[in-house]
Structure formats: C-alpha cells, structure tokens
Coordinates of C-alpha atoms and ligand atoms in Angstrom, one line a residue:
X1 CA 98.3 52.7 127.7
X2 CA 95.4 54.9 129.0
X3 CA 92.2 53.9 128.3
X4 CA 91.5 57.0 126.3
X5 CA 94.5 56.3 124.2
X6 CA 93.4 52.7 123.7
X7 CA 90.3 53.8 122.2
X8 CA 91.7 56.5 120.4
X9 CA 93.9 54.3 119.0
X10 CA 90.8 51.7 118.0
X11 CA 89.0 54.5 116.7
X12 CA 91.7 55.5 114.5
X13 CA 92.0 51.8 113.2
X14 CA 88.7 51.3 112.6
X15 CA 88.2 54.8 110.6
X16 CA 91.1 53.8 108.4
X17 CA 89.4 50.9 107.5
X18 CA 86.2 52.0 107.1
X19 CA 87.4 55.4 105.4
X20 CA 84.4 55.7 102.6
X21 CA 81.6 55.3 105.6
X22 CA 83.3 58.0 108.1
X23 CA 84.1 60.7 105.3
X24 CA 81.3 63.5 105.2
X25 CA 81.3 63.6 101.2
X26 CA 81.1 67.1 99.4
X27 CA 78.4 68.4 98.1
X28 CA 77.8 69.4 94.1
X29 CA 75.3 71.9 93.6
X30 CA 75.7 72.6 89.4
X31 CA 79.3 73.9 88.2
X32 CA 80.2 74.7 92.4
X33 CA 81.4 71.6 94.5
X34 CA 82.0 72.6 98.5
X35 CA 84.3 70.2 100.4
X36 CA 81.8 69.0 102.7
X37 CA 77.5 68.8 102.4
X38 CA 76.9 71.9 105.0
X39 CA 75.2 74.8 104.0
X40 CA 74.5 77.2 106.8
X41 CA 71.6 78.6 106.2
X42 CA 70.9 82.5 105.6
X43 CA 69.6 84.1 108.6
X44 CA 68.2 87.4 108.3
X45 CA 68.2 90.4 109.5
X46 CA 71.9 90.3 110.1
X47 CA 72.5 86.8 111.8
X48 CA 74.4 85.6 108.6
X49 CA 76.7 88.2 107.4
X50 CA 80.0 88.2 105.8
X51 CA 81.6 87.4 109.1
X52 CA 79.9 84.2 109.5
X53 CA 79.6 83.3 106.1
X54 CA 83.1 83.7 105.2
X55 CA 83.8 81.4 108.5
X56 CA 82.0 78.6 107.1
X57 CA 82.9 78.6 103.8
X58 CA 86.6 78.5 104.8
X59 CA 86.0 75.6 106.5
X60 CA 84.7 74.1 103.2
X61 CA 81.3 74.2 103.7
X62 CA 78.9 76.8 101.5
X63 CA 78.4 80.1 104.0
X64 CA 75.2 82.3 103.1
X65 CA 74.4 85.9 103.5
X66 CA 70.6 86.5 104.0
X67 CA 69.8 89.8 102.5
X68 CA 66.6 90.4 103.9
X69 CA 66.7 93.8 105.6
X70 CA 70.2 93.8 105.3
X71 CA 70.0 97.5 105.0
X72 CA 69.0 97.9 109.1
X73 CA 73.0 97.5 109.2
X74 CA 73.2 100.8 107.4
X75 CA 72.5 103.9 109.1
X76 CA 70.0 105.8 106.8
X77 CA 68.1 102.3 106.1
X78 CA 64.8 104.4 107.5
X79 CA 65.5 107.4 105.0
X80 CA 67.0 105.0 102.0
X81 CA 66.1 101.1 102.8
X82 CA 66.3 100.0 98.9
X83 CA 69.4 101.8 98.7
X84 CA 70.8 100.8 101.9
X85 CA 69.5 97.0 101.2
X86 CA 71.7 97.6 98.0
X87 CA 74.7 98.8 99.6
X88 CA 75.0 96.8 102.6
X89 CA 74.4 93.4 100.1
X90 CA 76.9 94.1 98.1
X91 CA 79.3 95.0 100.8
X92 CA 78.8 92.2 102.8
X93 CA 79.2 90.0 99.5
X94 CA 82.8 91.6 99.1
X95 CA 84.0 91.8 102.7
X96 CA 82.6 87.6 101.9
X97 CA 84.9 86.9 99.3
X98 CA 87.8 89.1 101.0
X99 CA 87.7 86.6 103.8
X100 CA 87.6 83.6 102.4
X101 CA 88.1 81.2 98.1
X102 CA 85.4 79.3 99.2
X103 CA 81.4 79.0 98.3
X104 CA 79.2 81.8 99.3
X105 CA 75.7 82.2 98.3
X106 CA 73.1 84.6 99.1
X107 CA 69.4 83.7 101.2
X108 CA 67.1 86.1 99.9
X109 CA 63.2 86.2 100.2
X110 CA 60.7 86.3 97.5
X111 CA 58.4 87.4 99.4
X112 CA 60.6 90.7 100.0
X113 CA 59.4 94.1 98.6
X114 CA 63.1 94.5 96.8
X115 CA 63.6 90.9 96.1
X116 CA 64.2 92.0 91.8
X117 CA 66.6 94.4 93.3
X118 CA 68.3 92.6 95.7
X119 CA 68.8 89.7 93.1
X120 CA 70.7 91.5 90.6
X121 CA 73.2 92.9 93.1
X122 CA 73.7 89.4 93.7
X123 CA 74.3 88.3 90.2
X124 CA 76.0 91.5 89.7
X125 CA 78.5 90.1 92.5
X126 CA 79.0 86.9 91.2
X127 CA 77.3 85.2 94.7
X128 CA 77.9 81.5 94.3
X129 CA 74.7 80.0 94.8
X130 CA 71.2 81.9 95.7
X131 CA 69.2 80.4 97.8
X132 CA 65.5 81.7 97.6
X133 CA 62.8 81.1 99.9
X134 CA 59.5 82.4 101.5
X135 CA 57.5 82.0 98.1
X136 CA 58.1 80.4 94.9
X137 CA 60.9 81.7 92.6
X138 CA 58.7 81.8 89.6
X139 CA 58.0 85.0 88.1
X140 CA 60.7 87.8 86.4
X141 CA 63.8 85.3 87.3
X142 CA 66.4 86.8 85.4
X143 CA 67.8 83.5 84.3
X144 CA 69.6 84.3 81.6
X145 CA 72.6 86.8 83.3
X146 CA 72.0 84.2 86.1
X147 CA 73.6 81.5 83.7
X148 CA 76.1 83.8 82.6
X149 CA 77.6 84.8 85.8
X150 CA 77.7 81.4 86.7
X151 CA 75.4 81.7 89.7
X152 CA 73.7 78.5 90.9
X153 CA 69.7 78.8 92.4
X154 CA 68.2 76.2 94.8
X155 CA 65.1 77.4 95.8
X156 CA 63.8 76.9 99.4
X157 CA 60.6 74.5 99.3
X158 CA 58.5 72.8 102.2
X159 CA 56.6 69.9 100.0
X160 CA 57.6 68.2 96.9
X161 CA 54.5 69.8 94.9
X162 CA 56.3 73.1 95.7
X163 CA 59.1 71.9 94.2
X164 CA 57.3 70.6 91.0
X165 CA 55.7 73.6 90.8
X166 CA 59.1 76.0 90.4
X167 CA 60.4 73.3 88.5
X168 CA 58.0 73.5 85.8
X169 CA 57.3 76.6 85.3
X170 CA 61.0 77.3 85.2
X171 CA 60.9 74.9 82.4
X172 CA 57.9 76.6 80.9
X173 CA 58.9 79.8 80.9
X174 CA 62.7 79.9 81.0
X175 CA 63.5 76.8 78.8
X176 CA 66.0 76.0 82.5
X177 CA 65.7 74.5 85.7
X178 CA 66.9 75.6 88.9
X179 CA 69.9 73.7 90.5
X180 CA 68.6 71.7 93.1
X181 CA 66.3 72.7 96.5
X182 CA 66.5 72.8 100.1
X183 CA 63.7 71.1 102.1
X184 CA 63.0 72.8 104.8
X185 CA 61.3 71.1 107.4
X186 CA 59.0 72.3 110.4
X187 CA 61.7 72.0 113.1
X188 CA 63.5 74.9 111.6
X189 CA 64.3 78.5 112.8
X190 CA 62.5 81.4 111.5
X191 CA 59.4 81.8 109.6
X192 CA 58.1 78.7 108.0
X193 CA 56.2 77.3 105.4
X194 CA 53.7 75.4 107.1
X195 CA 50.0 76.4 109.1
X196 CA 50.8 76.2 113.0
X197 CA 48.7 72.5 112.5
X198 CA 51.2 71.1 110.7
X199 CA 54.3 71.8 112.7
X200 CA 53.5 69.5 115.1
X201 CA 51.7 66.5 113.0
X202 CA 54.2 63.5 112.1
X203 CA 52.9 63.9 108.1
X204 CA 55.2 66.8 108.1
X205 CA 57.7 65.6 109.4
X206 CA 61.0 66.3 107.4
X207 CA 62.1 62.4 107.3
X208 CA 58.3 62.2 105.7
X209 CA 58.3 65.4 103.1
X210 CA 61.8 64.2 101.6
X211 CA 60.6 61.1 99.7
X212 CA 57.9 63.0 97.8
X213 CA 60.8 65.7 97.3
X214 CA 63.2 62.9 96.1
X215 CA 60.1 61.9 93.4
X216 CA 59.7 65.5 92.3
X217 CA 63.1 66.4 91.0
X218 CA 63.7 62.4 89.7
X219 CA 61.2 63.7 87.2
X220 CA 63.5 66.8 86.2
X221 CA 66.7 64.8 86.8
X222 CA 65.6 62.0 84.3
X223 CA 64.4 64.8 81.9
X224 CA 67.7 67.0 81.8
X225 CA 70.2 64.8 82.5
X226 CA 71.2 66.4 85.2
X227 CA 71.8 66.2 89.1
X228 CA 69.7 68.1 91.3
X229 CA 71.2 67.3 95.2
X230 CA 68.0 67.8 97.2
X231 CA 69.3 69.3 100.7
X232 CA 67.4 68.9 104.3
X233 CA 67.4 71.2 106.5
X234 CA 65.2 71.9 110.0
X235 CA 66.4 70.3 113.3
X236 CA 69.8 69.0 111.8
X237 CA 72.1 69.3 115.3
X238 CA 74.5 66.8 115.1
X239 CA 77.0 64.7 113.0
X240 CA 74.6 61.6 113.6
X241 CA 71.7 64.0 112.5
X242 CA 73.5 64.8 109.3
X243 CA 74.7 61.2 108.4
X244 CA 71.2 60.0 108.9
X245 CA 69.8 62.5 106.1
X246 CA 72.8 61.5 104.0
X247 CA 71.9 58.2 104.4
X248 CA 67.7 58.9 103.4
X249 CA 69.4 60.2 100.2
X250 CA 69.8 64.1 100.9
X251 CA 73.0 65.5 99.0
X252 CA 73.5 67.3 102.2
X253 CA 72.3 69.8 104.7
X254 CA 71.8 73.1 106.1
X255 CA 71.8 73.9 109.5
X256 CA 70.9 77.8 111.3
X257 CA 70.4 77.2 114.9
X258 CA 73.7 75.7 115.3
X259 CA 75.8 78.4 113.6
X260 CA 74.0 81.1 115.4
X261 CA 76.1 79.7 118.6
X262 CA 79.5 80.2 117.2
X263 CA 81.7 83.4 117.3
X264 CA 81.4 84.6 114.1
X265 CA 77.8 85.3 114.1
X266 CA 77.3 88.3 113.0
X267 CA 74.6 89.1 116.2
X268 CA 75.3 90.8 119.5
X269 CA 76.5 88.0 122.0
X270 CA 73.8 88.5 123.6
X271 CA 71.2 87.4 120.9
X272 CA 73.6 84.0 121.2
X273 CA 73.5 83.9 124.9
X274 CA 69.4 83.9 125.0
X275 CA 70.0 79.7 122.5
X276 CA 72.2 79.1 125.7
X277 CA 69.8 80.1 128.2
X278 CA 66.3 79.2 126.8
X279 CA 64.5 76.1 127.7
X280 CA 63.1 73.9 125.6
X281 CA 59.6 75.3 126.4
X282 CA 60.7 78.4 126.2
X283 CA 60.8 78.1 122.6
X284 CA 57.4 78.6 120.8
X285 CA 55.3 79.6 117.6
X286 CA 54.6 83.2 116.7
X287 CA 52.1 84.2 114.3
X288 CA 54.1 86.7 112.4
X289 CA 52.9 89.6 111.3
X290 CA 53.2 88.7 107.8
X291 CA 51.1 86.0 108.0
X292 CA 53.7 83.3 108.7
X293 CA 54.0 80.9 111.9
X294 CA 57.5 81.2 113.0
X295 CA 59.5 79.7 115.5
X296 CA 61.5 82.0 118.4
X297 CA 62.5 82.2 122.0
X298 CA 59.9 83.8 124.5
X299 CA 61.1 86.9 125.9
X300 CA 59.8 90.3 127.9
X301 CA 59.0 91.4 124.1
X302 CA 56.7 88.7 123.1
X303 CA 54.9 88.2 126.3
X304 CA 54.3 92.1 126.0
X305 CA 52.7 91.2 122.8
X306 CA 51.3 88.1 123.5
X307 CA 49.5 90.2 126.5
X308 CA 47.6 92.6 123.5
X309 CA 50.4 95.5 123.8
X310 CA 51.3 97.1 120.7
X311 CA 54.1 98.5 120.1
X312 CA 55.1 102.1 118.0
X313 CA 57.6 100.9 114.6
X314 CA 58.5 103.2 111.5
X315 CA 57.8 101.3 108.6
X316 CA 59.6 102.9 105.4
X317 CA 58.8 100.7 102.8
X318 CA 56.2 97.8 103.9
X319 CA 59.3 95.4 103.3
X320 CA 57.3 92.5 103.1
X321 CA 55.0 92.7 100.8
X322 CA 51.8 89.9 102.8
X323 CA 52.5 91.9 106.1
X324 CA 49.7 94.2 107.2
X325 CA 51.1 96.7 108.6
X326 CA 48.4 98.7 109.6
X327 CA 47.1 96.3 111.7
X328 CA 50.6 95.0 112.8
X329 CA 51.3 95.0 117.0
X330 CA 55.0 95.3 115.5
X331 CA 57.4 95.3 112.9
X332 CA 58.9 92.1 112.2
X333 CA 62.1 93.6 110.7
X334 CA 62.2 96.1 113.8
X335 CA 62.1 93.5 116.2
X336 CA 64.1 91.3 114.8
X337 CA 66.6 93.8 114.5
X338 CA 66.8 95.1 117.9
X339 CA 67.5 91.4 119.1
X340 CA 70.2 91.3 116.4
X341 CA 72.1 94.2 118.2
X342 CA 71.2 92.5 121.4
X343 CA 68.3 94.5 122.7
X344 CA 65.9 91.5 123.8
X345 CA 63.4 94.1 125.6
X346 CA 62.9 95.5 122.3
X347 CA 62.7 92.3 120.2
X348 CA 63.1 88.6 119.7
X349 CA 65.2 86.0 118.6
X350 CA 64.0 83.5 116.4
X351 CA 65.2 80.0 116.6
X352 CA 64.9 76.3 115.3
X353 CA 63.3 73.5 118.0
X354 CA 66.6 72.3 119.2
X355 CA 68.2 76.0 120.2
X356 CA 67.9 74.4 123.9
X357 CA 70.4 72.1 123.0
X358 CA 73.1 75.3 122.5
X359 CA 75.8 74.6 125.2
X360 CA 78.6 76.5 124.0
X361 CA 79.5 79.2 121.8
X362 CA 82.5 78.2 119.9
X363 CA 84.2 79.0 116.7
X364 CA 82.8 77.5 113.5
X365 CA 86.5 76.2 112.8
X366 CA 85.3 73.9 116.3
X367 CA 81.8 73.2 115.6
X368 CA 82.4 71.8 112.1
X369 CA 85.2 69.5 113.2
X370 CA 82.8 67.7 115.8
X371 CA 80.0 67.5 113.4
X372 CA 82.2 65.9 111.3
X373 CA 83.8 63.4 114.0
X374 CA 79.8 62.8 115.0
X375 CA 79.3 62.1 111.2
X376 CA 82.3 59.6 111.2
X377 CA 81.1 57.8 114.2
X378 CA 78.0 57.3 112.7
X379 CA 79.2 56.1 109.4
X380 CA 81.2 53.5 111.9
X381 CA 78.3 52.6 113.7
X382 CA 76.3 51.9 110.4
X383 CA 79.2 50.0 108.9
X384 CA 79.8 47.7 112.0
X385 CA 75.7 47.4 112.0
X386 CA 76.1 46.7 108.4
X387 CA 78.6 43.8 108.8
X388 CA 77.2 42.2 111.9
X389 CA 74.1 41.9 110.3
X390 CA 75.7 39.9 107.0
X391 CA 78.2 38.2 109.4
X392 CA 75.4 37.0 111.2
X393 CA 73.9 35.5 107.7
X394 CA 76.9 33.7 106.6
X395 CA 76.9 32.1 110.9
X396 CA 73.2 30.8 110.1
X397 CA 74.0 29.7 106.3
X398 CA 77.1 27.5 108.0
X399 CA 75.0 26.2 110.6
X400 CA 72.7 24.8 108.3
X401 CA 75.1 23.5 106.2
X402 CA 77.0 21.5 109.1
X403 CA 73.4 20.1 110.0
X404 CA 72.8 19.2 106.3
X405 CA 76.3 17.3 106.2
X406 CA 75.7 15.9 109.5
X407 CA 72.6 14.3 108.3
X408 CA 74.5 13.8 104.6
X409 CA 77.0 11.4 106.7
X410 CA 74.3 9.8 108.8
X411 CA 72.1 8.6 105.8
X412 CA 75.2 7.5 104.2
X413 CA 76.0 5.1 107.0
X414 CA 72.8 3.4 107.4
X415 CA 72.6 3.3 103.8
X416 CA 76.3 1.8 103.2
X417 CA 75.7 -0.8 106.0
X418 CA 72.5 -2.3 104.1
X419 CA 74.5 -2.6 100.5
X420 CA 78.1 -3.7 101.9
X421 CA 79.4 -4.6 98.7
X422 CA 83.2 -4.2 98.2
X423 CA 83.3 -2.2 95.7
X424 CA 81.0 0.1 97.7
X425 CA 83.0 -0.2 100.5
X426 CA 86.3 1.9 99.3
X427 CA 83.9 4.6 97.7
X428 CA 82.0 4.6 101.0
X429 CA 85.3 5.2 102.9
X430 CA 86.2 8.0 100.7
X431 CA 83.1 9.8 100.6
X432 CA 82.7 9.6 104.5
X433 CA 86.2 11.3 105.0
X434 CA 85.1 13.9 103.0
X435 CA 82.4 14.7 104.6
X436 CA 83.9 14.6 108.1
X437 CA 87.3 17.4 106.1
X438 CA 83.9 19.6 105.4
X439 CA 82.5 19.4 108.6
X440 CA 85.5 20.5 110.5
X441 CA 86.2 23.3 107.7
X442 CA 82.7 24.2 108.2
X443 CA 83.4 24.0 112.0
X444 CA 86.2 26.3 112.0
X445 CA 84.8 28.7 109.8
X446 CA 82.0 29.2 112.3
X447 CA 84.2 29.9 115.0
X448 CA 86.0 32.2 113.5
X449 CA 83.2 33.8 111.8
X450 CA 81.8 33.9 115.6
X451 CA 84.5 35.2 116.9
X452 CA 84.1 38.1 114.5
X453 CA 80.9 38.7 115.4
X454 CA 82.2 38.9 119.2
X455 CA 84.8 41.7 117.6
X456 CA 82.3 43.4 115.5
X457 CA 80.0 43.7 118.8
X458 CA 82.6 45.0 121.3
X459 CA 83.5 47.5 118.5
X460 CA 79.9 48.8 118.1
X461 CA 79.4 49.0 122.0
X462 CA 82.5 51.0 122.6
X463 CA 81.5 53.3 120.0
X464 CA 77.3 53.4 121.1
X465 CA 79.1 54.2 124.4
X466 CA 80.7 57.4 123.2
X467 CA 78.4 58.4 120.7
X468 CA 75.9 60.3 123.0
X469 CA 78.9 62.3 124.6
X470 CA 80.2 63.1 121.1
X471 CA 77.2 64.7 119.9
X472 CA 76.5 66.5 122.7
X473 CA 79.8 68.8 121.4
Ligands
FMN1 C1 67.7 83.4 113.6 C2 67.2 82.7 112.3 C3 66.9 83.5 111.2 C4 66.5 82.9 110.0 N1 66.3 83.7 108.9 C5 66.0 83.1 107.7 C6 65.9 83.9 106.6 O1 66.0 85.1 106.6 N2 65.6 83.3 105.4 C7 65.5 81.9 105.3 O2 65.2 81.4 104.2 N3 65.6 81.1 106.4 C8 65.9 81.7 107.6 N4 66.1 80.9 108.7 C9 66.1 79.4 108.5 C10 67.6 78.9 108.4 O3 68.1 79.4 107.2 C11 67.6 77.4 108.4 O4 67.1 76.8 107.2 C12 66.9 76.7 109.6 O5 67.1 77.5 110.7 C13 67.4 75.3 109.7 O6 67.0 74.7 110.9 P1 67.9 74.6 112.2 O7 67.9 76.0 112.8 O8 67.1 73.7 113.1 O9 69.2 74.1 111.8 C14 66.5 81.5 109.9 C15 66.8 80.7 111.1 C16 67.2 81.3 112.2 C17 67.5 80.4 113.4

C-alpha cells in the first residue's frame, strides 16, 4: 500500500470514529436551517450576485446578494439609480432562486440613500435572510410584512453594545427581535466599523469582541426563549479557521475574501486576479469617502489618489447618505465599480487582510469541500488533543495508585511480621495476594493505557503534519 493510501485509509478510520467532531454542523438562523455554518458574505457593488450566491447556497451553505449599488449593473443606473437599484435587486433575487432550493439572503446597507426601498423589494421577494449592516437597523423596520414573509434579519454589528442597542430598541419599538447578528471583525473586506486605531489593536480583535457579543444576545435569548446563532466573520480563511470560531461558541461564519477567488464571482477575472497577485503589504486602509476606513488592494488608482489627484465622477443620487461628495477626490460606488468590470486604472478592489493568501481561483463546489475537510481535520486534531489529555490523567491516577498499593503491601508486611499470630497469618496471606492481583491489573492497565497514548500521539502527528498543506487549499 502507498503511503498516501495508508493515511487515507487512517484518515478515513479515524473520521468514522470521531464522526460528531469532523462534521461542520448546520447553521439555524430562525425558521431557515442551511446545511453547513457558511454564510458568504454580501459584497457590493456587484461582487455577490445571483451567480455566486446561487453557487453557494447549492452547496448548502446561505449565498448573499449585496444590493448596494446594484443598479451600476443596469444601464440607465446614472438616469434612474432608485429604479435601476429596484430592478436589478429583484432580478438578481429571481435569477437566485432559479439557480438554486437553497438559502439566499440579501446584504444591504443602512447607511444607503434607498435602503427603505431596497428592503421591501427584498421582502417583496421572499429573500431568506437580510443581512443589514453599515449602521444600526433601528428606525422604520417594517417588521411586521418582514414576519409575514417569513424573512429572517441578522443585523451586521462590530461590538456587543451595538448589538444591545438594535436589540432593544427592536424590542421597544417593534414588540420583536431580530434573528441573530454577524460579528464582523477588523480583518474583514470592505468598509468597516472600526476608527483606523482600532484595526490594528488586539482589544479588537474578533476572538476578543465575540465574548461581549455572546453576553449581549444571552440577555435576549434568556428573555424570548429563543436562539440567536451569533456568527463571526473577518479573516475566516480556512477549515481550521472556522472550527476554531465554532469552538469559541459562534453558530457559524461568513467569509468574503475567499469567495471572491472562485469562478462564480460575479466580478471581471480580473478583479480576482489582483487577490492572486497582491502582496500582503500591498493590502492597506483607505479612508473612504464616506467616512469609513476600509480595507483594499493598492493599485495605479489609489496611489493616484493617495498622491492628492482628484478624480471627475457623476454622482446621481448621493447614494450614501454620510459621504461628502462635494469634497470627495472620488466616488466610492464609481470606483468600486469600474474594478468590478475589471478596470483597475479606474478603480479599486477592496479586500479582507488575508486576500494574499488567494492561490487559486476555483469553483465554490471545490473551495467548500476543502474548508470542510480543513474543518474535519481540525475537529480530529481537537478530539485526539482531547483524549490524550484525559488518557494522560487516568496514566498519572494509576501511577499513584500502584505506588499507594506498593506501599499498602509494604506496611502490611512489617506490620504482619511484628503480630505473627495464626489466625493473622491466613488473613495476612490472603490480603497480600490481593494486593499483588491489583498491582499487576493496575500494571497492565498502564501499559496499555500507555500504549494508547503512543497511538493517540502518532495519530495527532500524522495529522499536524498534513494539516498546514490542507489549509493552504
Ligand atoms: C470586495 C468586498 C466587498 C464587500 N462589500 C460589502 C458590502 O457591500 N456590505 C457588507 O456588509 N460587507 C461587505 N464586505 C464584507 C464581507 O461581507 C465579509 O463580511 C468580510 O469580507 C469577511 O471577511 P473576509 O473577507 O476576511 O472573509 C465586502 C467584502 C469584500 C471583500
């Protein structure tokens, strides 16, 4: 046998009997339960269309549609953009569930000029699950024909008070609370919710910001009875990555760098091609121009900028409503938009901090199977960790008990020899070849509890051997 069938074959062995640590679990979000705890996250201005949402949903996972200037697909969007916002939503939504039965929700902004608008086309449709970030969902939510069309909402948050805050005033003013929240952390693509000191500083740090997002919604969950799956999201690259957040307590995750480098993206190749080629410090903070730090890859567009040019944009409707676009060097949307169609002279791409890991374009079909295999290794790796560690308590609790016998039988002796009586005598006999039948019981149980240990620890070193090879796919 080869040596890669060999460990195939171990692998296989050891996955069927660890099957509940190597499964990636669904995820339950409400009344809508995906197959497996991925959401790919909505990427706008075209990354995350029907084409790539559909993928990702068929593959059990929950595929989003970001709707922000979705109408720069359409061509009158600079005579028409709320109607061609409209148009090209609901399209997309269709062409969505054309492709695929499984979950699709919808990313939109709050912060967008048409965000009222764009909401009801997405109730109207029937969208699984919205997913609404960029400011707090809070005001004119219409909740009610949200229940009634079934549609789930997990706002977008960056801290747990954000969180507390939706969550009551949602209570206050709605008599409802939304269905869970996706914590996005500094490490993510796009714009974020954090000033350009925090992004860096290891208080902000997702691992850190989830806890206190855990504690906010245990409030709510206690309160309403209900489960609210908090899901992470920013910097989440491989199976290990995700299994690790499962294991914090997340319900799941939602990854955008990632899904950008497969072929359904709904971008130009070439807006893929700039993840494969950037370097890690090619990949750096903008301050957008509507007032958000956001992360992207540096290119002849933002070095023009970054070297005081500005550059001429249309601006039909001032889509977001905090940007100042009288005193913008660009339009956001309009850059964002030419890098969509692949014109990286004209725009940008934005990006989450570990696009420099991108090797590969591949289909989504391919990229959720090896997350999935890096999530079963990892769930191995934990339950062999797991076991070593207990195996290694019941060694020292046997090695104490053979020295506690040992000494038992020693006492005994010099105890016997001082009272030799002969009544005492038989008892004495007995009670000595007891002792000795527990020490060599307690003997062989060490060895072969040792031996286990030995098993346990080649297992876990064949597997920490492949694991970094694994995850690089
Ligand atoms: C190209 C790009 C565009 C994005 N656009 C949006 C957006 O329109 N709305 C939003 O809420 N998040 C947006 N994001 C954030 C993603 O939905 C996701 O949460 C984030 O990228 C996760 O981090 P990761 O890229 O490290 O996996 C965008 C991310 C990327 C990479």
């Amino acid at each position: 046998m080869s040596l890669r069938a060999a460990f195939d074959e171990k692998l296989a062995g050891l996955k069927k009997q660890y099957a509940s640590k190597c499964h990636l679990p669904g995820l339950r979000i409400g009344d809508k339960t995906a197959d497996i705890a991925i959401v790919q996250g909505g990427m706008g201005v075209g990354i995350s269309l029907s084409n790539l949402a559909s993928a990702v949903a068929r593959e059990g996972g929950i595929g989003v549609i970001a709707a922000n200037a979705i109408g720069m697909t359409e061509d009158d969007y600079y005579d028409d953009p709320l109607g061609a916002n409209v148009r090209a939503l609901r399209r997309e939504l269709r062409e969505a569930r054309r492709k695929s039965d499984g979950l699709i929700g919808v990313n939109i902004m709050v912060a967008v000029d048409c965000f009222h608008r764009l909401l009801d086309v997405a109730v109207e449709e029937k969208a699984d699950i919205l997913f609404l970030g960029a400011g707090l969902p809070i005001k004119g939510i219409p909740v009610r024909a949200i229940r009634e069309s079934n549609v789930q909402v997990v706002p977008i948050v960056s801290s747990g008070r954000a969180a507390r805050l939706i969550f009551r005033s949602w209570e206050k003013h709605y008599g409802d609370i939304p269905d869970g929240v996706v914590v996005e952390g500094p490490r993510a693509g796009g714009h974020l919710g954090f000033k350009p000191e925090q992004i860096d500083h290891p208080d902000f740090e997702l691992e850190w910001i989830l806890p206190e997002v855990f504690q906010a919604l245990g409030e709510f969950e206690a309160r309403w009875n209900r489960s609210l799956p908090v899901i992470a999201a920013g910097g989440i690259f491989t199976g290990e990555d995700i299994y690790r957040f499962l294991q914090l307590g997340a319900k799941g995750v939602q990854l955008g760098t990632r899904f950008v480098a497969t072929h359904e993206c709904d971008a130009d190749v070439r807006f893929k091609q700039a993840y494969l080629a950037c370097r890690e410090e090619d990949i750096i903070i903008i301050q957008s121009p509507v007032g958000l730090p956001g992360r992207a890859i540096r290119g002849p567009f933002l070095k023009a900028i970054a070297r005081g040019e500005k550059k001429l944009f249309r601006c039909p409707s001032r889509c977001l409503q905090s940007c100042e676009a009288g005193k913008a060097r660009y339009c956001i949307s309009e850059a964002l938009d030419s890098a969509r169609k692949g014109d990286l002279e004209n725009g940008f791409a934005f990006c989450g901090a570990n696009a420099h890991r991108v090797e590969a374009i591949v289909p989504v079909k391919q990229l959720i199977a090896g997350l999935k295999q890096g999530y079963a290794l990892a769930g191995l790796v934990g339950a062999l960790k797991t076991e070593v560690a207990k195996t290694s308590e019941t060694l020292a609790a046997l090695r104490d008990e053979y020295k506690a016998t040992l000494a038992g039988v020693s006492g005994k002796v010099q105890a016997e020899l001082r009272h030799l009586a002969e009544e005492h005598e038989a008892k004495y006999i007995d009670e000595k070849a007891r002792m000795h039948e527990r020490l060599m019981q307690i003997k062989a149980e060490y060895r072969r509890v040792k031996e286990r240990i030995e098993e346990l620890s080649a297992d876990l070193g064949i597997l920490l051997d492949v694991q970094p090879s694994l995850n690089a796919i």
